Amino acid sequence: MAFTDFAEYLLTPTPAVIFGGIFIVLLVPVLLHFLLTANVSSLTNLPTILLVGPSGAGKTALATRMERGPDAQPTETHTTTNNHSIEIETPVPSSSSESPSSSGPSAGEHVKFLLTDTPGHGKLRARVFNRLDAMGENDKGRVRAVVFLCDAAALSDPDSLRHAAAYLHDLLLVLQRRASARIRAGAPLAKCGNPVLVAANKLDLFTALPGTAVKSNLEAEVTRIRASRSKRLLDSGVGADEVGSEAQDDWLGEYASQKFTFEQMGEFGIDIDVIGGNVTGEGPGIEKWWQWMAYRL
Ligand SMILES: Nc1nc2c(ncn2[C@@H]2O[C@H](COP(=O)(O)OP(=O)(O)OP(=O)(O)O)[C@@H](O)[C@H]2O)c(=O)[nH]1
Ligand SMILES: [Mg+2]
């Protein structure tokens, strides 16, 4: 009986029912909107570190380890097909190395950032570079730094080295173009480029090259790639005069230099560090990378 009374009351168009109905119809979507976007905007306002590198380097393994900690069970890895951001909040590990900037967080302090795991497959690379562009100018959620992870054990194989160096070349060229545009617009050099960490992974394997060899091998291979690409441009029938500024835009590092070195990127405000480590197994681990990231937020 009570139920039919209540149903009858609800279906009678009294002012209380009408206002109650309007209230629900208008307010629920608005509340829902704020509830959902509050979450999203807090995510996009976090500083971002982009994790890139060739397929199989261990990017997803590193992201998972940073998200879940060293004791997490290793999940079965498979090829990543899309960008995936995870929120990380952890105390900065202490170590002997110093922060590059006095404003950096100190050991033990909690820092919060987004780590974006990206696909390493060549065909999906455009997504990675789009991400760099899309988040370029917004100061809060912008990409602060890029970690280029590579498999140090695979780099002694010429094919893998060529593959990794081609990716690094393209990545640095994207960063260089962005930095050049900012320099031309009159921005201070320190704010023009993103710092890059070349993280040599899998040092637990005895076949892994040490950090210094990873650096010199990548530099030598990028030198070759740079030379062959500029030759292709000149061979395409465009006159040397016409090539002019276009060639300079496509040339990585110090223009017309014989040998490419990571230090040449300093001209564009892009500092490159090479640090070895490993996500799984015995070795130096991920602490140094961790710290490098924390100091660049
Ligand atoms: N020995 C060793 N293996 C590792 C290390 N880090 C990752 N791996 C292994 O490397 C393989 C590839 O790792 P993923 O994290 O899937 O590689 P990825 O870079 O995400 O690859 P894509 O998603 O295809 O771009 C996995 O089998 C990992 O277990 C490490 O430090 N040492
Ligand atoms: Mg992956």
XYZ file of N, CA, C and O in Angstrom, residues 68-244:
708
model
N 55.490 -0.167 -9.268
C 55.132 -1.168 -8.248
C 56.247 -1.492 -7.275
O 56.021 -2.220 -6.312
N 57.449 -1.001 -7.547
C 58.540 -1.274 -6.621
C 59.301 -2.533 -6.986
O 58.844 -3.330 -7.797
N 60.479 -2.721 -6.364
C 61.364 -3.820 -6.738
C 60.804 -5.200 -6.401
O 61.201 -6.193 -7.000
N 59.856 -5.268 -5.423
C 59.372 -6.577 -5.007
C 58.214 -7.080 -5.850
O 57.752 -8.205 -5.664
N 57.744 -6.225 -6.770
C 56.601 -6.617 -7.598
C 56.962 -7.813 -8.461
O 58.098 -7.939 -8.933
N 55.990 -8.686 -8.638
C 56.203 -9.830 -9.513
C 56.362 -9.329 -10.940
O 55.565 -8.494 -11.383
N 57.370 -9.776 -11.662
C 57.501 -9.323 -13.048
C 56.305 -9.796 -13.867
O 55.958 -10.975 -13.833
N 55.667 -8.845 -14.558
C 54.533 -9.229 -15.391
C 55.075 -9.682 -16.739
O 56.161 -9.294 -17.135
N 54.313 -10.495 -17.389
C 54.735 -10.960 -18.712
C 54.751 -9.757 -19.650
O 53.762 -9.040 -19.761
N 55.866 -9.493 -20.281
C 55.900 -8.302 -21.140
C 55.506 -8.684 -22.562
O 55.734 -9.788 -23.013
N 54.874 -7.727 -23.219
C 54.558 -7.902 -24.630
C 54.714 -6.547 -25.281
O 54.776 -5.523 -24.590
N 54.765 -6.535 -26.598
C 55.021 -5.291 -27.315
C 53.970 -4.249 -26.980
O 52.777 -4.493 -27.085
N 54.440 -3.076 -26.573
C 53.544 -1.968 -26.259
C 53.055 -1.355 -27.562
O 53.837 -1.179 -28.496
N 51.741 -1.049 -27.635
C 51.217 -0.501 -28.888
C 50.714 0.932 -28.749
O 50.362 1.550 -29.735
N 50.673 1.445 -27.530
C 50.207 2.825 -27.386
C 50.901 3.491 -26.204
O 51.439 2.810 -25.338
N 50.868 4.837 -26.188
C 51.441 5.552 -25.052
C 50.621 5.224 -23.801
O 49.411 5.149 -23.860
N 51.307 5.038 -22.695
C 50.610 4.715 -21.467
C 51.291 5.452 -20.312
O 52.473 5.237 -20.050
N 50.530 6.339 -19.660
C 51.126 7.134 -18.582
C 50.794 6.548 -17.233
O 49.663 6.142 -16.993
N 51.775 6.502 -16.369
C 51.503 6.066 -15.000
C 51.963 7.152 -14.046
O 52.944 7.851 -14.306
N 51.220 7.290 -12.942
C 51.556 8.313 -11.964
C 52.504 7.697 -10.949
O 52.253 6.604 -10.439
N 53.589 8.394 -10.704
C 54.576 7.847 -9.773
C 54.813 8.843 -8.651
O 54.993 10.035 -8.882
N 54.753 8.354 -7.438
C 55.065 9.196 -6.289
C 55.922 8.389 -5.343
O 55.469 7.409 -4.759
N 57.173 8.759 -5.258
C 58.088 7.995 -4.419
C 59.136 8.932 -3.845
O 59.434 9.963 -4.447
N 59.701 8.589 -2.721
C 60.776 9.440 -2.204
C 62.016 9.357 -3.089
O 62.307 8.303 -3.667
N 62.707 10.472 -3.206
C 63.937 10.498 -3.999
C 64.993 9.669 -3.280
O 65.244 9.882 -2.097
N 65.594 8.698 -3.978
C 66.603 7.874 -3.301
C 67.862 8.686 -2.997
O 68.195 9.612 -3.730
N 68.539 8.342 -1.932
C 69.766 9.077 -1.599
C 70.941 8.384 -2.259
O 70.945 7.177 -2.448
N 71.921 9.187 -2.662
C 73.145 8.604 -3.216
C 74.220 9.674 -3.206
O 73.990 10.815 -2.819
N 75.405 9.295 -3.650
C 76.530 10.224 -3.569
C 76.435 11.346 -4.602
O 76.933 12.435 -4.392
N 75.756 11.079 -5.737
C 75.759 12.096 -6.789
C 74.864 13.269 -6.416
O 73.830 13.117 -5.781
N 75.296 14.447 -6.855
C 74.621 15.679 -6.453
C 73.554 16.088 -7.444
O 73.604 15.749 -8.617
N 72.600 16.843 -6.971
C 71.574 17.394 -7.844
C 72.191 18.440 -8.770
O 73.006 19.245 -8.329
N 71.844 18.440 -10.074
C 72.409 19.422 -10.979
C 71.916 20.837 -10.688
O 72.557 21.805 -11.042
N 70.739 20.959 -10.074
C 70.246 22.301 -9.763
C 69.976 22.373 -8.271
O 69.549 21.409 -7.646
N 70.221 23.541 -7.690
C 70.039 23.681 -6.253
C 68.556 23.575 -5.892
O 68.205 23.278 -4.764
N 67.670 23.803 -6.897
C 66.243 23.776 -6.612
C 65.672 22.356 -6.678
O 64.495 22.154 -6.420
N 66.488 21.386 -7.037
C 66.026 19.995 -7.175
C 65.600 19.428 -5.832
O 65.979 19.929 -4.777
N 64.796 18.365 -5.851
C 64.344 17.790 -4.585
C 65.493 17.109 -3.856
O 66.430 16.625 -4.471
N 65.405 17.065 -2.536
C 66.473 16.422 -1.780
C 66.079 14.978 -1.483
O 64.915 14.599 -1.618
N 67.068 14.201 -1.055
C 66.827 12.777 -0.792
C 65.717 12.618 0.237
O 65.660 13.345 1.223
N 64.831 11.690 -0.024
C 63.747 11.427 0.916
C 62.488 12.211 0.612
O 61.397 11.836 1.033
N 62.635 13.318 -0.116
C 61.472 14.140 -0.447
C 60.591 13.417 -1.470
O 61.104 12.763 -2.376
N 59.265 13.542 -1.306
C 58.367 12.881 -2.249
C 58.170 13.725 -3.495
O 57.886 14.902 -3.399
N 58.331 13.114 -4.641
C 58.047 13.818 -5.894
C 56.980 13.031 -6.650
O 56.888 11.816 -6.536
N 56.184 13.775 -7.410
C 55.066 13.157 -8.128
C 55.204 13.529 -9.593
O 55.401 14.703 -9.918
N 55.125 12.564 -10.459
C 55.207 12.871 -11.892
C 54.545 11.768 -12.709
O 54.168 10.724 -12.170
N 54.399 12.050 -13.991
C 53.856 11.039 -14.898
C 55.001 10.454 -15.697
O 55.830 11.190 -16.241
N 55.049 9.146 -15.765
C 56.027 8.485 -16.623
C 55.248 7.897 -17.788
O 54.323 7.117 -17.584
N 55.589 8.322 -18.996
C 54.833 7.846 -20.162
C 55.625 6.785 -20.898
O 56.664 7.081 -21.499
N 55.134 5.561 -20.813
C 55.738 4.428 -21.527
C 55.228 4.487 -22.964
O 54.045 4.711 -23.192
N 56.116 4.321 -23.921
C 55.728 4.456 -25.328
C 56.090 3.188 -26.099
O 56.939 2.416 -25.649
N 55.458 2.980 -27.258
C 55.822 1.801 -28.054
C 57.166 2.016 -28.753
O 57.436 3.101 -29.256
N 57.986 0.975 -28.786
C 59.297 1.106 -29.417
C 59.281 0.789 -30.898
O 60.219 1.104 -31.628
N 58.180 0.158 -31.342
C 58.113 -0.275 -32.737
C 58.205 0.913 -33.697
O 57.555 1.938 -33.498
N 59.012 0.757 -34.757
C 59.257 1.846 -35.711
C 57.995 2.443 -36.308
O 57.900 3.646 -36.495
N 56.995 1.583 -36.574
C 55.784 2.077 -37.238
C 54.930 2.931 -36.306
O 54.046 3.638 -36.761
N 55.163 2.827 -35.014
C 54.338 3.579 -34.055
C 55.067 4.811 -33.521
O 54.600 5.472 -32.616
N 56.217 5.101 -34.118
C 57.061 6.159 -33.589
C 56.423 7.543 -33.691
O 56.667 8.414 -32.865
N 55.596 7.729 -34.726
C 54.941 9.021 -34.908
C 54.150 9.395 -33.657
O 54.082 10.549 -33.273
N 53.565 8.387 -32.989
C 52.778 8.651 -31.779
C 53.649 9.248 -30.689
O 53.216 10.080 -29.910
N 54.882 8.769 -30.630
C 55.800 9.256 -29.604
C 56.138 10.721 -29.883
O 56.094 11.565 -28.994
N 56.451 11.023 -31.139
C 56.830 12.387 -31.478
C 55.626 13.333 -31.374
O 55.785 14.491 -30.998
N 54.425 12.817 -31.681
C 53.216 13.628 -31.516
C 53.028 14.011 -30.057
O 52.628 15.112 -29.742
N 53.304 13.069 -29.206
C 53.158 13.307 -27.776
C 54.090 14.430 -27.329
O 53.728 15.298 -26.552
N 55.296 14.417 -27.870
C 56.256 15.465 -27.549
C 55.717 16.815 -27.983
O 55.811 17.795 -27.258
N 55.134 16.863 -29.177
C 54.619 18.118 -29.702
C 53.382 18.573 -28.946
O 53.259 19.724 -28.573
N 52.464 17.632 -28.708
C 51.194 17.982 -28.083
C 51.396 18.585 -26.706
O 50.642 19.441 -26.284
N 52.415 18.129 -26.003
C 52.591 18.598 -24.639
C 53.691 19.646 -24.531
O 54.173 19.940 -23.455
N 54.068 20.177 -25.678
C 55.233 21.043 -25.691
C 55.145 22.314 -24.888
O 56.035 22.622 -24.121
N 54.063 23.057 -25.023
C 54.095 24.429 -24.523
C 53.449 24.630 -23.164
O 53.797 25.541 -22.443
N 52.504 23.752 -22.837
C 51.834 23.887 -21.540
C 52.849 23.653 -20.424
O 53.383 22.581 -20.249
N 53.085 24.684 -19.631
C 54.213 24.616 -18.707
C 54.033 23.568 -17.622
O 54.967 22.882 -17.240
N 52.802 23.390 -17.152
C 52.613 22.470 -16.031
C 52.781 21.014 -16.451
O 53.503 20.264 -15.837
N 52.043 20.638 -17.520
C 52.069 19.231 -17.895
C 53.094 18.924 -18.963
O 53.028 17.900 -19.610
N 54.056 19.810 -19.138
C 54.947 19.603 -20.278
C 55.957 18.480 -20.017
O 56.229 18.129 -18.870
N 56.496 17.970 -21.103
C 57.513 16.929 -20.991
C 58.792 17.591 -20.469
O 59.353 18.466 -21.086
N 59.198 17.170 -19.274
C 60.378 17.792 -18.669
C 61.654 17.181 -19.217
O 62.654 17.851 -19.383
N 61.604 15.881 -19.425
C 62.821 15.180 -19.815
C 62.451 13.932 -20.608
O 61.323 13.470 -20.556
N 63.425 13.433 -21.355
C 63.192 12.231 -22.145
C 64.225 11.180 -21.732
O 65.422 11.480 -21.630
N 63.754 9.984 -21.449
C 64.668 8.882 -21.148
C 64.690 7.957 -22.359
O 63.657 7.415 -22.748
N 65.855 7.820 -22.972
C 66.016 6.923 -24.112
C 66.663 5.647 -23.586
O 67.844 5.615 -23.267
N 65.837 4.606 -23.480
C 66.321 3.343 -22.928
C 66.786 2.446 -24.072
O 66.084 2.307 -25.080
N 67.980 1.868 -23.920
C 68.408 0.914 -24.944
C 69.015 -0.316 -24.273
O 69.406 -0.273 -23.115
N 69.043 -1.387 -25.016
C 69.552 -2.658 -24.518
C 71.061 -2.696 -24.769
O 71.504 -2.877 -25.910
N 71.849 -2.518 -23.706
C 73.309 -2.421 -23.861
C 73.914 -3.740 -24.324
O 75.023 -3.769 -24.868
N 73.200 -4.837 -24.115
C 73.714 -6.132 -24.555
C 73.491 -6.326 -26.053
O 74.226 -7.061 -26.708
N 72.486 -5.646 -26.592
C 72.174 -5.815 -28.018
C 72.992 -4.870 -28.888
O 73.091 -5.079 -30.103
N 73.597 -3.831 -28.270
C 74.248 -2.799 -29.089
C 75.547 -3.253 -29.749
O 76.099 -2.541 -30.597
N 76.057 -4.426 -29.361
C 77.253 -4.918 -30.054
C 76.871 -5.549 -31.394
O 77.724 -5.805 -32.236
N 75.579 -5.779 -31.573
C 75.091 -6.298 -32.859
C 74.833 -5.109 -33.800
O 74.087 -4.189 -33.446
N 75.468 -5.108 -34.998
C 75.382 -3.939 -35.888
C 73.947 -3.533 -36.235
O 73.640 -2.348 -36.292
N 73.077 -4.512 -36.440
C 71.691 -4.195 -36.801
C 70.967 -3.465 -35.677
O 70.284 -2.473 -35.904
N 71.129 -4.001 -34.469
C 70.473 -3.372 -33.314
C 71.019 -1.979 -33.084
O 70.278 -1.056 -32.741
N 72.349 -1.833 -33.267
C 72.972 -0.528 -33.070
C 72.406 0.484 -34.070
O 72.048 1.608 -33.715
N 72.290 0.056 -35.337
C 71.771 0.937 -36.380
C 70.334 1.371 -36.052
O 69.967 2.531 -36.177
N 69.587 0.384 -35.600
C 68.188 0.603 -35.243
C 68.061 1.625 -34.117
O 67.295 2.593 -34.206
N 68.839 1.399 -33.062
C 68.778 2.279 -31.885
C 69.269 3.682 -32.245
O 68.663 4.685 -31.849
N 70.362 3.751 -33.015
C 70.946 5.052 -33.362
C 70.001 5.846 -34.268
O 69.900 7.066 -34.152
N 69.284 5.133 -35.172
C 68.343 5.832 -36.062
C 67.220 6.453 -35.241
O 66.796 7.589 -35.494
N 66.740 5.711 -34.246
C 65.686 6.248 -33.373
C 66.213 7.453 -32.605
O 65.568 8.507 -32.530
N 67.420 7.304 -32.037
C 68.008 8.399 -31.261
C 68.208 9.631 -32.141
O 67.915 10.757 -31.737
N 68.691 9.416 -33.363
C 68.901 10.520 -34.303
C 67.592 11.278 -34.537
O 67.539 12.498 -34.422
N 66.518 10.522 -34.828
C 65.232 11.156 -35.126
C 64.675 11.890 -33.908
O 64.131 12.981 -34.031
N 64.824 11.263 -32.761
C 64.343 11.887 -31.519
C 65.078 13.208 -31.255
O 64.465 14.237 -30.984
N 66.413 13.154 -31.354
C 67.202 14.356 -31.075
C 66.907 15.453 -32.093
O 66.913 16.640 -31.763
N 66.634 15.043 -33.345
C 66.327 16.041 -34.378
C 64.998 16.746 -34.066
O 64.890 17.964 -34.239
N 64.015 15.987 -33.581
C 62.730 16.599 -33.186
C 62.967 17.602 -32.055
O 62.489 18.736 -32.092
N 63.762 17.186 -31.061
C 64.041 18.074 -29.925
C 64.841 19.290 -30.377
O 64.622 20.411 -29.919
N 65.784 19.061 -31.299
C 66.625 20.158 -31.789
C 65.776 21.196 -32.545
O 65.962 22.397 -32.381
N 64.838 20.711 -33.376
C 63.987 21.640 -34.139
C 63.138 22.496 -33.202
O 62.977 23.685 -33.401
N 62.587 21.825 -32.181
C 61.771 22.571 -31.206
C 62.622 23.606 -30.488
O 62.208 24.746 -30.293
N 63.837 23.182 -30.103
C 64.726 24.094 -29.381
C 65.132 25.265 -30.276
O 65.134 26.414 -29.830
N 65.435 24.966 -31.558
C 65.837 26.039 -32.484
C 64.731 27.079 -32.604
O 65.009 28.283 -32.606
N 63.487 26.610 -32.713
C 62.357 27.536 -32.841
C 62.267 28.424 -31.607
O 62.024 29.630 -31.711
N 62.493 27.826 -30.445
C 62.420 28.620 -29.207
C 63.575 29.606 -29.113
O 63.408 30.727 -28.647
N 64.766 29.160 -29.560
C 65.931 30.053 -29.520
C 65.677 31.255 -30.423
O 65.930 32.401 -30.059
N 65.131 30.962 -31.629
C 64.835 32.056 -32.575
C 63.810 33.024 -31.989
O 63.835 34.214 -32.257
N 62.902 32.473 -31.148
C 61.867 33.324 -30.540
C 62.424 34.108 -29.352
O 61.708 34.881 -28.729
N 63.701 33.859 -29.026
C 64.360 34.657 -27.989
C 64.287 34.083 -26.580
O 64.580 34.785 -25.617
N 63.902 32.815 -26.447
C 63.832 32.208 -25.110
C 65.247 31.935 -24.588
O 66.157 31.691 -25.378
N 65.444 31.958 -23.264
C 66.774 31.636 -22.723
C 67.132 30.181 -23.018
O 66.264 29.295 -22.960
N 68.408 29.959 -23.340
C 68.871 28.644 -23.800
C 68.469 27.509 -22.848
O 68.046 26.436 -23.291
N 68.563 27.761 -21.555
C 68.270 26.708 -20.571
C 66.825 26.233 -20.666
O 66.501 25.120 -20.252
N 65.937 27.075 -21.218
C 64.520 26.699 -21.300
C 64.146 26.172 -22.675
O 62.981 25.890 -22.945
N 65.136 26.053 -23.564
C 64.815 25.691 -24.954
C 64.773 24.187 -25.195
O 63.948 23.705 -25.960
N 65.675 23.465 -24.572
C 65.759 22.039 -24.874
C 65.350 21.183 -23.687
O 65.324 21.641 -22.557
N 64.999 19.929 -23.969
C 64.706 18.979 -22.891
C 65.970 18.182 -22.606
O 66.648 17.759 -23.535
N 66.265 17.923 -21.332
C 67.394 17.035 -21.044
C 67.068 15.601 -21.467
O 65.907 15.187 -21.424
N 68.089 14.891 -21.903
C 67.890 13.508 -22.363
C 68.812 12.578 -21.576
O 69.995 12.877 -21.389
N 68.245 11.474 -21.104
C 69.068 10.447 -20.470
C 69.136 9.254 -21.407
O 68.109 8.700 -21.793
N 70.350 8.892 -21.806
C 70.514 7.641 -22.544
C 70.787 6.572 -21.486
O 71.855 6.552 -20.867
N 69.766 5.753 -21.237
C 69.869 4.754 -20.180
C 70.258 3.421 -20.806
O 69.497 2.841 -21.573
N 71.485 2.972 -20.508
C 71.972 1.700 -21.058
C 71.500 0.586 -20.136
O 72.021 0.409 -19.037
N 70.495 -0.154 -20.597
C 69.851 -1.163 -19.750
C 70.500 -2.551 -19.904
O 71.310 -2.767 -20.794
N 70.119 -3.436 -19.032
C 70.498 -4.854 -19.034
C 71.983 -5.063 -18.705
O 72.627 -5.962 -19.249
N 72.525 -4.206 -17.824
C 73.922 -4.377 -17.426
C 74.130 -5.637 -16.592
O 75.259 -5.986 -16.255
N 73.032 -6.321 -16.240
C 73.176 -7.593 -15.519
C 73.708 -8.684 -16.443
O 74.262 -9.670 -15.987
N 73.548 -8.495 -17.748
C 74.038 -9.504 -18.704
C 75.527 -9.272 -18.957
O 75.962 -8.131 -19.121
N 76.303 -10.341 -18.995
C 77.756 -10.150 -19.119
C 78.161 -9.665 -20.504
O 79.246 -9.137 -20.702
N 77.257 -9.805 -21.494
C 77.548 -9.320 -22.841
C 77.273 -7.816 -22.996
O 77.533 -7.245 -24.054
N 76.724 -7.183 -21.938
C 76.345 -5.765 -22.052
C 77.569 -4.867 -22.171
O 78.581 -5.084 -21.503
N 77.478 -3.859 -23.040
C 78.557 -2.888 -23.186
C 78.496 -1.906 -22.013
O 77.408 -1.558 -21.567
N 79.661 -1.437 -21.543
C 79.631 -0.424 -20.485
C 79.121 0.915 -21.041
O 79.113 1.123 -22.265
N 78.710 1.815 -20.158
C 78.142 3.109 -20.559
C 79.001 3.874 -21.559
O 78.480 4.438 -22.524
N 80.334 3.875 -21.350
C 81.217 4.644 -22.237
C 81.172 4.090 -23.664
O 81.171 4.849 -24.635
N 81.113 2.748 -23.789
C 81.057 2.135 -25.123
C 79.700 2.388 -25.769
O 79.601 2.586 -26.987
N 78.650 2.390 -24.956
C 77.311 2.680 -25.482
C 77.317 4.079 -26.083
O 76.822 4.306 -27.188
N 77.929 5.018 -25.370
C 77.991 6.404 -25.850
C 78.768 6.495 -27.161
O 78.266 7.020 -28.157
N 79.987 5.921 -27.177
C 80.814 6.069 -28.381
C 80.208 5.322 -29.567
O 80.245 5.821 -30.702
N 79.625 4.146 -29.333
C 78.993 3.407 -30.442
C 77.811 4.167 -31.019
O 77.648 4.239 -32.248
N 76.984 4.723 -30.140
C 75.809 5.465 -30.625
C 76.244 6.724 -31.367
O 75.705 7.050 -32.428
N 77.251 7.411 -30.836
C 77.734 8.637 -31.501
C 78.272 8.323 -32.887
O 77.984 9.038 -33.855
N 79.053 7.239 -32.992
C 79.635 6.873 -34.286
C 78.536 6.511 -35.286
O 78.588 6.906 -36.458
N 77.535 5.788 -34.833
C 76.461 5.373 -35.741
C 75.587 6.562 -36.142
O 75.174 6.662 -37.303
N 75.332 7.471 -35.197
C 74.556 8.679 -35.532
C 75.351 9.523 -36.540
O 74.768 10.102 -37.466
N 76.673 9.561 -36.400
C 77.515 10.280 -37.364
C 77.287 9.729 -38.769
O 77.113 10.489 -39.731
N 77.261 8.398 -38.879
C 77.052 7.762 -40.185
C 75.660 8.080 -40.737
O 75.507 8.414 -41.915
N 74.654 7.989 -39.882
C 73.269 8.252 -40.316
C 73.138 9.696 -40.805
O 72.553 9.971 -41.847
N 73.733 10.608 -40.048
C 73.670 12.032 -40.361
C 74.304 12.302 -41.726
O 73.741 13.011 -42.556
N 75.456 11.690 -41.957
C 76.159 11.893 -43.223
C 75.351 11.328 -44.387
O 75.209 11.977 -45.433
N 74.799 10.133 -44.206
C 74.091 9.515 -45.334
C 72.799 10.264 -45.639
O 72.394 10.380 -46.778
N 72.139 10.813 -44.612
C 70.899 11.560 -44.874
C 71.177 12.868 -45.592
O 70.427 13.269 -46.470
N 72.261 13.556 -45.216
C 72.544 14.841 -45.880
C 73.002 14.591 -47.315
O 72.718 15.365 -48.210
N 73.675 13.445 -47.534
C 74.113 13.093 -48.887
C 72.892 12.836 -49.767
O 72.819 13.275 -50.897
N 71.915 12.160 -49.175
C 70.696 11.858 -49.927
C 70.007 13.155 -50.352
O 69.491 13.281 -51.448
N 70.021 14.135 -49.467
C 69.378 15.414 -49.762
C 70.089 16.115 -50.921
O 69.468 16.632 -51.839
N 71.444 16.076 -50.876
C 72.221 16.720 -51.939
C 72.085 15.968 -53.258
O 72.002 16.559 -54.325
N 72.039 14.603 -53.162
C 71.905 13.773 -54.364
C 70.540 13.925 -55.023
O 70.359 13.563 -56.174
N 69.543 14.428 -54.253
C 68.189 14.487 -54.799
C 68.036 15.571 -55.850
O 66.945 15.788 -56.359
N 69.158 16.271 -56.185
C 69.133 17.231 -57.281
C 68.905 18.661 -56.828
O 68.912 19.580 -57.640
N 68.709 18.856 -55.517
C 68.537 20.220 -55.021
C 69.922 20.874 -54.974
O 70.867 20.270 -54.487
N 70.043 22.068 -55.488
C 71.332 22.759 -55.515
C 71.805 23.082 -54.113
O 70.992 23.241 -53.212
N 73.128 23.166 -53.951
C 73.706 23.408 -52.633
C 73.188 24.715 -52.023
O 72.964 24.800 -50.814
N 72.955 25.726 -52.868
C 72.474 27.008 -52.355
C 71.062 26.893 -51.801
O 70.737 27.430 -50.760
N 70.236 26.149 -52.605
C 68.841 25.994 -52.181
C 68.744 25.199 -50.890
O 67.870 25.431 -50.077
N 69.657 24.218 -50.751
C 69.618 23.361 -49.578
C 69.735 24.215 -48.315
O 68.971 24.088 -47.382
N 70.704 25.162 -48.365
C 70.937 26.157 -47.316
C 70.347 25.863 -45.960
O 70.777 24.941 -45.269
